[in-house]
CSV table of C-alpha atoms in Angstrom, one decimal:
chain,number,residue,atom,x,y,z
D,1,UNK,CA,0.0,0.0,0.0
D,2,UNK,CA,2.9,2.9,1.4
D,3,UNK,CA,4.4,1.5,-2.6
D,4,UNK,CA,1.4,2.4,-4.4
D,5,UNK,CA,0.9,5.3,-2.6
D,6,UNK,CA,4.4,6.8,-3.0
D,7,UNK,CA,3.8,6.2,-6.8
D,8,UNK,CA,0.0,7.0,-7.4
D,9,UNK,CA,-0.9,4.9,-10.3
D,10,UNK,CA,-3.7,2.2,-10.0
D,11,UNK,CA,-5.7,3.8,-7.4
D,12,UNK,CA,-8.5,1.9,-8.4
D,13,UNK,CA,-6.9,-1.5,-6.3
D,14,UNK,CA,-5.9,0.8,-3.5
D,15,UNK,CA,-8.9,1.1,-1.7
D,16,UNK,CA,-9.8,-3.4,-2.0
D,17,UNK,CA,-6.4,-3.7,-0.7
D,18,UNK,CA,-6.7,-1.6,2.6
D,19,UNK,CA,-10.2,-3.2,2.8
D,20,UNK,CA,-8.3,-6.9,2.7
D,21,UNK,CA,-6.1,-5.4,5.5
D,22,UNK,CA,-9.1,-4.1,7.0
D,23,UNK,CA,-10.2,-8.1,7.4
D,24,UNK,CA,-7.2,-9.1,9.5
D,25,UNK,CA,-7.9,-6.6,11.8
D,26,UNK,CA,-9.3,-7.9,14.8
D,27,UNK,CA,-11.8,-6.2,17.2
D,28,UNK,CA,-9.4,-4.6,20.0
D,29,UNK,CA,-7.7,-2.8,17.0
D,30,UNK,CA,-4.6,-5.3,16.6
D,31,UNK,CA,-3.5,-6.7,13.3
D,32,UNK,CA,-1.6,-9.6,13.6
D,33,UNK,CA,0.6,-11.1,10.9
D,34,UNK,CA,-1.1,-13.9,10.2
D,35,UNK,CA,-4.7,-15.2,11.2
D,36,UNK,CA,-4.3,-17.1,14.6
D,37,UNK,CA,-1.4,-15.8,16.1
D,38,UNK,CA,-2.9,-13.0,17.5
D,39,UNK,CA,0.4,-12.1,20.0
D,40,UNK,CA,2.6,-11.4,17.0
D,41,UNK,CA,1.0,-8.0,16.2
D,42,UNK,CA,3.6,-6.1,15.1
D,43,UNK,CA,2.3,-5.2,11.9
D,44,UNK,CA,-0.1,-2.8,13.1
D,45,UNK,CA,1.7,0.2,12.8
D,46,UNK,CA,2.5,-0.6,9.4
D,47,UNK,CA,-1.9,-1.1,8.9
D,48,UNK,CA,-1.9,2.4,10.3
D,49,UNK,CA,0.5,3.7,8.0
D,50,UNK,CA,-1.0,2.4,5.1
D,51,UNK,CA,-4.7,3.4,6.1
D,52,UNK,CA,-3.8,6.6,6.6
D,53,UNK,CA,-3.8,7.1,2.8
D,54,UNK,CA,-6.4,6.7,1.9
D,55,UNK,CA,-10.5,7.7,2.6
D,56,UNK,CA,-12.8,5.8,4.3
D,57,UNK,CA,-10.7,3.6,7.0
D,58,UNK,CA,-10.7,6.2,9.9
D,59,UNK,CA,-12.3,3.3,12.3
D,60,UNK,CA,-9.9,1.0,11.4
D,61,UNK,CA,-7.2,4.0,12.1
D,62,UNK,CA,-9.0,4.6,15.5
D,63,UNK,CA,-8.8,1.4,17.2
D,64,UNK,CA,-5.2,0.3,15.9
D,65,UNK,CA,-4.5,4.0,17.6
D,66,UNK,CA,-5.9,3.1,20.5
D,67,UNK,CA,-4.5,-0.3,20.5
D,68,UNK,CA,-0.7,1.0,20.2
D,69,UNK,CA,-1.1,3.6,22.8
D,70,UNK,CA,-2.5,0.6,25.4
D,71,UNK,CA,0.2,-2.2,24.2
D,72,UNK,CA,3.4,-1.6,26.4
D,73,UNK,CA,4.9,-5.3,26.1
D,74,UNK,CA,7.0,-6.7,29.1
D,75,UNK,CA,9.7,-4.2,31.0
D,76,UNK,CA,11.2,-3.9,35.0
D,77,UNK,CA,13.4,-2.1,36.8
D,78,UNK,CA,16.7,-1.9,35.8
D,79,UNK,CA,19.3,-4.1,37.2
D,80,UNK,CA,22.7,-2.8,38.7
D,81,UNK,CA,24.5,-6.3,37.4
D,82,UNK,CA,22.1,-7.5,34.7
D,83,UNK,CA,23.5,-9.4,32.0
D,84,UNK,CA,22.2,-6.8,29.4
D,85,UNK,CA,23.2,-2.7,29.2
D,86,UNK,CA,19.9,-0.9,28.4
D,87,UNK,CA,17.6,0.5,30.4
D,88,UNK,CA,14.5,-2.1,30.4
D,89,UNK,CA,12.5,0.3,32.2
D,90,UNK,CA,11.7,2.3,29.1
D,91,UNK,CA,8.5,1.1,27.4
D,92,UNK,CA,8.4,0.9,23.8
D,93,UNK,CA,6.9,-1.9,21.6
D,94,UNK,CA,7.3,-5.4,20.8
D,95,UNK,CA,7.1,-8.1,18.1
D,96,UNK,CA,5.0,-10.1,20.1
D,97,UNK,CA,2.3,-9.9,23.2
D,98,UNK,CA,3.9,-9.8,26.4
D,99,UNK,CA,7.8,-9.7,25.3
D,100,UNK,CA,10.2,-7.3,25.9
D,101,UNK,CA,10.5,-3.8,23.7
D,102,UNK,CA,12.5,-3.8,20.4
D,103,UNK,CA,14.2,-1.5,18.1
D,104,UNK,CA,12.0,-2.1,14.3
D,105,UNK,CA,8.5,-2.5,16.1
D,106,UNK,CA,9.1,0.6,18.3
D,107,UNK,CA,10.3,2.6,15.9
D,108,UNK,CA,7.1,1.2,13.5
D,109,UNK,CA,5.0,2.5,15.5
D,110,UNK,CA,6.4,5.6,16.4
D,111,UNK,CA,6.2,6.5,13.0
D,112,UNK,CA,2.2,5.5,12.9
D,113,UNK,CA,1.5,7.7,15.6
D,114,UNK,CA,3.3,10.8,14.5
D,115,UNK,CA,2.0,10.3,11.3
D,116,UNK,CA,-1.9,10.3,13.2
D,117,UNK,CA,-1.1,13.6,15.4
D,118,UNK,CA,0.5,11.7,18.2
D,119,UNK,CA,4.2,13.1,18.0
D,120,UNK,CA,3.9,14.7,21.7
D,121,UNK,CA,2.2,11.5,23.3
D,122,UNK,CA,4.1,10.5,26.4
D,123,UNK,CA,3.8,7.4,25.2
D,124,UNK,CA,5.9,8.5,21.8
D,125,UNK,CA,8.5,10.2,24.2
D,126,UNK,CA,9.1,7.5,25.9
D,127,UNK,CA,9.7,5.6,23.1
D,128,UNK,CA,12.3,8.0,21.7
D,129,UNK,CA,14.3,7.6,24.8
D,130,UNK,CA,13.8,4.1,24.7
D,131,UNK,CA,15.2,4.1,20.7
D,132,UNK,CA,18.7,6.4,21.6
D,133,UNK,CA,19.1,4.5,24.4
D,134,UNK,CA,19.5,1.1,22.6
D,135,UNK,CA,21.9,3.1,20.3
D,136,UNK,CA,25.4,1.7,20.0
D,137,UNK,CA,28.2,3.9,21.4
D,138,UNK,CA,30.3,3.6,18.2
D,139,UNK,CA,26.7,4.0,16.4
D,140,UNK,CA,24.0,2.1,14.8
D,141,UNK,CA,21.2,0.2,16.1
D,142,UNK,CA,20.9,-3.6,15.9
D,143,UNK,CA,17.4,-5.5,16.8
D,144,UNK,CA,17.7,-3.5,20.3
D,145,UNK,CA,20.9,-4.9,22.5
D,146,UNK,CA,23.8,-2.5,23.3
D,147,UNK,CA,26.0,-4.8,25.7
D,148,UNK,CA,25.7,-8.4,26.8
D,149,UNK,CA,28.6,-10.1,29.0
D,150,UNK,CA,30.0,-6.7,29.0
D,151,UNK,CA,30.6,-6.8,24.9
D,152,UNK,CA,29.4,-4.4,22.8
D,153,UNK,CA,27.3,-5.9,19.9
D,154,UNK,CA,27.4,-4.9,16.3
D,155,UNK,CA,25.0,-2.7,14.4
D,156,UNK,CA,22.5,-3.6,11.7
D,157,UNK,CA,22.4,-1.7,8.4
D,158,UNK,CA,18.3,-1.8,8.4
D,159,UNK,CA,17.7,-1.6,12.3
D,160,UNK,CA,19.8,1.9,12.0
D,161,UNK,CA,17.4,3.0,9.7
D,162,UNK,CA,14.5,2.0,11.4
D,163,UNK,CA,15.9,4.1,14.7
D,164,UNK,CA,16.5,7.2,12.4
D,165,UNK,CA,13.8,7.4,10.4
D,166,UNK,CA,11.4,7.1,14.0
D,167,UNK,CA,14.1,9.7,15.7
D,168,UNK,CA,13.7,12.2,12.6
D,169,UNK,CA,12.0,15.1,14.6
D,170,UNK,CA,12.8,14.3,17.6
D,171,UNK,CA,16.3,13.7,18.2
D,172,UNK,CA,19.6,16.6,17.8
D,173,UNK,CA,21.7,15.3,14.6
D,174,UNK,CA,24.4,15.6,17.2
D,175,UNK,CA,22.3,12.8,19.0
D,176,UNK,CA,22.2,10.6,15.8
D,177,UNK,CA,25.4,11.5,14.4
D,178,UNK,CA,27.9,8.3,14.4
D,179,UNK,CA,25.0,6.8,13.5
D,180,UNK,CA,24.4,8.6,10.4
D,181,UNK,CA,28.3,7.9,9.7
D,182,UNK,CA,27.8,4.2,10.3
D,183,UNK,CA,25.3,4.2,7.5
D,184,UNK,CA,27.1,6.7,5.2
D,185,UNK,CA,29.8,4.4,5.3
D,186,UNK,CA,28.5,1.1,4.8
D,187,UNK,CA,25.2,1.9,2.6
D,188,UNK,CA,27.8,2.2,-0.3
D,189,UNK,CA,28.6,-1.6,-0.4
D,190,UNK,CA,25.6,-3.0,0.0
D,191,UNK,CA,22.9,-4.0,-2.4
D,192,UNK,CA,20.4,-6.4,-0.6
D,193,UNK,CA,17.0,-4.9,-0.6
D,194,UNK,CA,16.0,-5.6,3.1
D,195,UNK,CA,19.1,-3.6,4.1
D,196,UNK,CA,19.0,-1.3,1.8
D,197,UNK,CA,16.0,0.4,1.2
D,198,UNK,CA,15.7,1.1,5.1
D,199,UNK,CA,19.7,2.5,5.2
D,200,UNK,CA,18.5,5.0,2.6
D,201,UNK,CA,15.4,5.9,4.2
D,202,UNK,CA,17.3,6.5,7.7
D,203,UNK,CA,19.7,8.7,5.6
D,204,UNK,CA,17.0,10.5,4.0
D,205,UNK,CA,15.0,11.5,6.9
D,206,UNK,CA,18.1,13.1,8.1
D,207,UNK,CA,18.9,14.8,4.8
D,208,UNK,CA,21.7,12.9,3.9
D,209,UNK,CA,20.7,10.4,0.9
D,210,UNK,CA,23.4,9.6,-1.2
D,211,UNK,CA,23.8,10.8,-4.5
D,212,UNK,CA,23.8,7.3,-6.3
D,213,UNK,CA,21.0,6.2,-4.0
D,214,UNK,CA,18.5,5.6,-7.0
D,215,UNK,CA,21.5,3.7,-9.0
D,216,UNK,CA,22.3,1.4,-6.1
D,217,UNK,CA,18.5,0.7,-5.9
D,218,UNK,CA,18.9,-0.4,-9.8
D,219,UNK,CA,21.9,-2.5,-8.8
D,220,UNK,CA,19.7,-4.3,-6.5
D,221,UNK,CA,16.7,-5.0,-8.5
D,222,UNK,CA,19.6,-6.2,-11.5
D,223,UNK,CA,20.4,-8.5,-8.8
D,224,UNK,CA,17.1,-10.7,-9.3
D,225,UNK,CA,18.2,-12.5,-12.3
D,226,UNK,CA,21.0,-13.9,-10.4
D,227,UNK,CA,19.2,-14.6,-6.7
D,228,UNK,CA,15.8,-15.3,-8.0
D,229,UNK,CA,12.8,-13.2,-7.6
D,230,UNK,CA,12.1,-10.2,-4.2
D,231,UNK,CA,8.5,-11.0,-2.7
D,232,UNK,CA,6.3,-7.8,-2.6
D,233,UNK,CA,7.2,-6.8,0.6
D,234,UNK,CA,11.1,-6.3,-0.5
D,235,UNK,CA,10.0,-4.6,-4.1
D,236,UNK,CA,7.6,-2.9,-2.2
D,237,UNK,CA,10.5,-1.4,0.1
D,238,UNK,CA,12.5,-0.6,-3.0
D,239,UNK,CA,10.2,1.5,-4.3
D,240,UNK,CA,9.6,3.8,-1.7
D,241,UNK,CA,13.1,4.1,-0.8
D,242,UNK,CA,13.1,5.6,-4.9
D,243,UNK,CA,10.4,7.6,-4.4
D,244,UNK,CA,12.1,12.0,-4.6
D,245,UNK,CA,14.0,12.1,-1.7
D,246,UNK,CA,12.7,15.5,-0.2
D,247,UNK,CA,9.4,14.6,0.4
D,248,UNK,CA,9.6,11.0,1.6
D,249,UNK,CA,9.2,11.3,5.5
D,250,UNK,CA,6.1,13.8,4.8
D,251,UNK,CA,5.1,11.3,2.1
D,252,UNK,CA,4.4,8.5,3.6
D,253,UNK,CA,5.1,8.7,7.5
């Protein structure tokens, strides 16, 4: 849908396709990936998103609203000697019912709820702090661990963008910055779709999309006759990380 939209062409299919998301919603407001596994909800923020487009799905908007701003997931008190560095205290969301807060959902849903009016929710600010403080100290995100056993983990190329692209708005650049650096530098080798349609939109939303962006996106589609065919989801990623550059974020999120 956030594809078709960035390109609007076919509009006539837009409108069945939200209503086919509009199915898998279920009655608290959740929608879960796939029919009976309600816990794994994560892709509600994304419904929101896509909603949010177009007429006629404000309910459906309403209660995945109110849904994200009641789901919290599992936290406690920090721990003086705990195995892991962040601070588990701070509530953002998870993947699934009742598990612990994580970078990409959090950062999903962030995005849904600025994009619906919500950017100075208390739930939203606690997410932000929740996003910089999983943020590596040599920069980047990963899925949402900084330390365990006292080691620093490594960063992930689309978890970075996910974190900057929720942050745009809300965090200082000098916040951000090594992250942003992290990005600049490895974006440039990388052709895998996954990874690099979010490292481009986390660049963008700070202003800093590469010049060649739209030719590594070529390089990466190219890459299909050698790999096999990307599933909708990763085309679908592709094509809004092409879409102009200056008015993504307003765009879409």
């Amino acid at each position: 849908m956030l594809a078709l939209e960035a390109y609007p062409v076919n509009r006539d299919v837009t409108v069945p396709a939200c209503g086919r998301l509009a199915k898998s919603q279920l009655s608290d407001g959740r929608v879960p990936v796939i029919e009976g596994y309600p816990a794994s909800y994560w892709p509600t923020a994304l419904a929101v998103l896509a909603w949010k487009k177009v007429a006629g799905f404000e309910r459906q908007v309403e209660l995945a609203l109110k849904f994200l701003l009641d789901a919290t997931g599992s936290h406690w008190p920090r721990q003086k000697d705990a195995l892991i560095a962040h601070d588990t205290s701070l509530k953002g969301w998870p993947w699934i019912e009742n598990t612990h807060s994580w970078v990409e959902p959090t950062s999903l849903a962030v995005l849904a709820l600025k994009a619906c009016g919500y950017a100075q929710h208390e739930r939203v600010s606690e997410a932000v702090r929740m996003i910089l403080d999983r943020q590596l100290p040599s920069g980047g995100w990963n899925y949402g661990n900084t330390f365990v056993f006292g080691k620093e983990l490594p960063p992930i190329l689309e978890c970075t963008g996910h974190a900057l692209c929720a942050l745009a708005g809300f965090a200082e650049p000098r916040d951000v910055a090594l992250s942003i650096d992290y990005l600049k530098r490895e974006t440039a080798r990388i052709r895998t779709p996954l990874a690099l349609s979010w490292s481009l939109l986390g660049l963008t939303a700070w202003s800093k999309e590469p010049l060649r962006a739209r030719e590594w996106i070529l390089e990466s589609l190219a890459l299909q006759s050698k790999y096999g065919a990307y599933d909708t989801a990763l085309l679908s990623q592709l094509i809004v990380a092409y879409v102009k550059s200056g008015d993504l974020l307003n765009l879409l999120f």
